[in-house]
Coordinates of C-alpha atoms in Angstrom, one line a residue:
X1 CA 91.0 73.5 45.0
X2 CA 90.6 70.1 46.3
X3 CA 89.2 69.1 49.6
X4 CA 92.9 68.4 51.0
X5 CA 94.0 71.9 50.0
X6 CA 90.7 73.5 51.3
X7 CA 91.1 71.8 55.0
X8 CA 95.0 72.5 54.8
X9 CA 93.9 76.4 54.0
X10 CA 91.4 76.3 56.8
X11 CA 93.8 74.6 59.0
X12 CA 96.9 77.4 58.4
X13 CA 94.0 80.3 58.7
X14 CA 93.0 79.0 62.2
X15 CA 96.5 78.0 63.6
X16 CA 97.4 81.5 62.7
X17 CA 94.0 83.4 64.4
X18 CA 95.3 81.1 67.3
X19 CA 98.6 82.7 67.5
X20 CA 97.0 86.1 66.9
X21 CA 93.7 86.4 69.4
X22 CA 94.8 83.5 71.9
X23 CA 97.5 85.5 73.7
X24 CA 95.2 88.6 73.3
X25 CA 92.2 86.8 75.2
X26 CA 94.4 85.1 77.6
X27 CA 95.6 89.0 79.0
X28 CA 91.7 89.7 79.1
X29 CA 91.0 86.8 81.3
X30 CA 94.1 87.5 83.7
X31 CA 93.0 91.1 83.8
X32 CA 89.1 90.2 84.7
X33 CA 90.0 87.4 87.3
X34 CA 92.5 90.0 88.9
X35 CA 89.4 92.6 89.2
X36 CA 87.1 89.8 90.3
X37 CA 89.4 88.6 92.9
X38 CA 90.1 92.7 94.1
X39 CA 86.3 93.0 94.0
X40 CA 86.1 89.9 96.2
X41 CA 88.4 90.9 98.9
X42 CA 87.2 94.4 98.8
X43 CA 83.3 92.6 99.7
X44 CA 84.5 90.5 102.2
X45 CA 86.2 93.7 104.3
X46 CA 83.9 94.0 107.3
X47 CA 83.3 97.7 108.3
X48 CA 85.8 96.9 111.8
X49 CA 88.4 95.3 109.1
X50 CA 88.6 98.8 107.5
X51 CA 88.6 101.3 110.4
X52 CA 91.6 99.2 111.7
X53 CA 92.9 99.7 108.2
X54 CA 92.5 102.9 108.4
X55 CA 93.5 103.6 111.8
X56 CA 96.7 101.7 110.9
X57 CA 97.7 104.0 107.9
X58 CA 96.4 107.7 110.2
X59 CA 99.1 105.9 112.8
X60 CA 102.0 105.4 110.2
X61 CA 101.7 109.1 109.2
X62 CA 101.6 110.2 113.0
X63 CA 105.0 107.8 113.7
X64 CA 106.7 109.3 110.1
X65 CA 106.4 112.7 111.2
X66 CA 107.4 112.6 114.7
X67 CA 109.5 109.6 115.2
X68 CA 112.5 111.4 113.5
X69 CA 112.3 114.0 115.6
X70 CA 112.9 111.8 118.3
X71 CA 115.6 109.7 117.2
X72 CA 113.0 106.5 116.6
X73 CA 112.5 105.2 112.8
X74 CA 109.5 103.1 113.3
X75 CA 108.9 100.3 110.9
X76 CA 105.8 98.0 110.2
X77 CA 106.1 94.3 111.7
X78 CA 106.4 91.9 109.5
X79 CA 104.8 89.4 111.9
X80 CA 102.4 91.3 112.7
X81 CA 100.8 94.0 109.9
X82 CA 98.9 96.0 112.7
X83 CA 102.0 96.9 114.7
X84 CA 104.6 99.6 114.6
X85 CA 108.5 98.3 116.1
X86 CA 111.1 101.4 116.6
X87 CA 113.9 101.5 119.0
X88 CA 115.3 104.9 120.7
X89 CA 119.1 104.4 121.6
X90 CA 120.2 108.3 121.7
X91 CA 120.3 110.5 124.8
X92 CA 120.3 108.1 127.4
X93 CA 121.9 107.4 130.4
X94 CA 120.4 104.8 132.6
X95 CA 118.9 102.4 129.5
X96 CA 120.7 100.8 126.6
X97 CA 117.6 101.2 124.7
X98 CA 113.7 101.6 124.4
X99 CA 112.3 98.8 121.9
X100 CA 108.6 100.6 121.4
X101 CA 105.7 98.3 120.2
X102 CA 102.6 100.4 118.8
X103 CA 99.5 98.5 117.9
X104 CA 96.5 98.2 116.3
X105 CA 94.0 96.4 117.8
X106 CA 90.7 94.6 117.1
X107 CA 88.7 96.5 119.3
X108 CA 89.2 99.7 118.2
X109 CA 92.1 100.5 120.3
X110 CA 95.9 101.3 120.0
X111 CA 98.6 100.4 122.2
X112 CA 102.1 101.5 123.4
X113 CA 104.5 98.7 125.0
X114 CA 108.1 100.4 125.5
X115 CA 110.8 97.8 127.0
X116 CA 113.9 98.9 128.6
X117 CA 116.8 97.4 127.3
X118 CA 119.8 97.0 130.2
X119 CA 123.2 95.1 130.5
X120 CA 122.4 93.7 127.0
X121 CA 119.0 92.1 128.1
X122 CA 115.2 93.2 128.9
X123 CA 114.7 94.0 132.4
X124 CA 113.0 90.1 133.7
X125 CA 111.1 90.3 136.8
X126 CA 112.3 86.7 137.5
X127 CA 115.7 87.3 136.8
X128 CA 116.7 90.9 138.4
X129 CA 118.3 91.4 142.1
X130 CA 115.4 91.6 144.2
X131 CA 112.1 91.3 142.2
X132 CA 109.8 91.5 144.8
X133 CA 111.3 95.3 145.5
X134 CA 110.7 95.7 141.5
X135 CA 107.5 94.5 141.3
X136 CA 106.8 96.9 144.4
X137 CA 108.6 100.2 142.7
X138 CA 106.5 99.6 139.2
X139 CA 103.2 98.9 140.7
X140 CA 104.2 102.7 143.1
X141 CA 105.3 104.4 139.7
X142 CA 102.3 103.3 137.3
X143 CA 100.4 105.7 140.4
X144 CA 102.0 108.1 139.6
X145 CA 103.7 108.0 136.1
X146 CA 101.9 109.6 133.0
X147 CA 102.4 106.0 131.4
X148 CA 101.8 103.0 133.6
X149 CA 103.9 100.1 133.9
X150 CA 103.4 96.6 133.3
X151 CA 105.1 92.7 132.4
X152 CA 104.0 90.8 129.4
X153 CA 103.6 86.8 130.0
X154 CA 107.4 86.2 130.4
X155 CA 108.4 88.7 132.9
X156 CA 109.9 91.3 130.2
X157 CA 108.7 94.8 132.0
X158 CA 107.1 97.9 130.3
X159 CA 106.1 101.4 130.0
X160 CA 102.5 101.3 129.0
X161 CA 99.3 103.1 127.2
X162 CA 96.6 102.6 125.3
X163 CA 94.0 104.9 123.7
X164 CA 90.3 104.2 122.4
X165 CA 89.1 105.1 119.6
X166 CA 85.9 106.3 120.1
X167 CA 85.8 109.7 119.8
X168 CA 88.4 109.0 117.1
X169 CA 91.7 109.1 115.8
X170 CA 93.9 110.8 119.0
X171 CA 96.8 112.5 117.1
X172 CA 97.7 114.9 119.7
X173 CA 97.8 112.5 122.2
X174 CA 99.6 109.8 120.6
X175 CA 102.6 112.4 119.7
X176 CA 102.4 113.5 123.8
X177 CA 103.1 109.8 124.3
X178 CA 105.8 109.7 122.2
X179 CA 107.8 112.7 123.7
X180 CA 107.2 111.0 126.7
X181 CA 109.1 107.7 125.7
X182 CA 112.8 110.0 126.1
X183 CA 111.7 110.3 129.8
X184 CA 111.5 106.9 130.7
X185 CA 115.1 106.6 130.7
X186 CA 114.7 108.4 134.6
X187 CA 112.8 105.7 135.9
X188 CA 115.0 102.9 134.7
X189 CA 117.7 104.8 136.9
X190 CA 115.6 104.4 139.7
X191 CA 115.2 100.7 139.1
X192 CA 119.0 100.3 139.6
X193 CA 119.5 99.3 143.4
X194 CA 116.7 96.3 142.4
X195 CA 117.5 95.1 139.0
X196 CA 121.1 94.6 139.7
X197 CA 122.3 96.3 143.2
X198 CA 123.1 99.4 141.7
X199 CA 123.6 103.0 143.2
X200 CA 120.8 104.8 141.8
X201 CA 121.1 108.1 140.2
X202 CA 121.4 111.2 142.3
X203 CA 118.4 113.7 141.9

């Protein structure tokens, strides 16, 4: 053979290895950068990252087995990962809705925030009948409600609780608040007369 047909040989040989091992080592490399990059996240997780993780998933199971019961299918936020968003609109009488907000914080707590939903609207403390009487009648029933009541930063008002985790996860208790949620509707009857003038409901 002459030196052009040995270097044409040598060439076809290697363009053909080339099509044979390069697509083969390229699904290697993918494969070892994806387990590097796993292995990388998975080092980085601080030990209070994955209790919350954990916590987050115990809570899901909790809110998949009793939610149904009550009428709420609970979803995870897409905003926000470490929160829970379900509504209850069956059985009431007084509220529209309840919009319930579960969430995982980062210091080892979890958190219920259930608005009443009335006349289309959350219940403002800036924008009811006689807010002063409101503010009044929630500060008298978080004494004496099992769940305490509240506004967030733009008046929108609440049913409230939050549990620590140190003693750990609080099953029980988290599906006692949950029956509770039902209740709630009561109390938004009572708010009638100062959310909008009203007749409250007859006990």
């Amino acid at each position: 053979m002459t030196s052009l047909e040995i270097f044409a040989y040598k060439t076809s040989v290697l363009m053909k290895l080339q099509a044979e091992v390069l697509p083969q080592m390229k699904q290697v490399f993918f494969f070892l950068l994806l387990v590097l990059m796993t292995t990388i996240v998975a080092a980085g997780q601080t030990p209070a990252e994955a209790a919350r993780i954990k916590t987050r998933e115990q809570l899901g199971q909790v809110l998949d087995k009793v939610g149904p019961n009550l009428k709420i299918s609970f979803r995870q936020s897409q905003k926000e990962p470490f929160n829970f968003v379900g509504v209850l609109r069956e059985g009431l009488t007084n509220a529209e809705s309840f919009e319930v907000v579960i969430g995982v914080t980062t210091d080892q707590t979890i958190g219920f925030r259930i608005f009443p939903h009335y006349n289309g609207a959350y219940i403002n403390v800036d924008k009811v009948k006689n807010n002063l009487g409101l503010m009044r009648q929630l500060l008298r029933l978080s004494d004496t409600n099992f769940l305490y009541w509240g506004a967030d930063q733009g008046g929108d008002i609440f049913a409230g609780y939050t549990f620590t985790l140190e003693s750990g996860f609080p099953e029980a208790a988290i599906t006692i608040v949950l029956r509770s949620i039902p209740k709630l509707d009561e109390f938004v009857g009572r708010m009638k007369p100062n959310v909008d003038g009203g007749p409250a409901p007859v006990r």
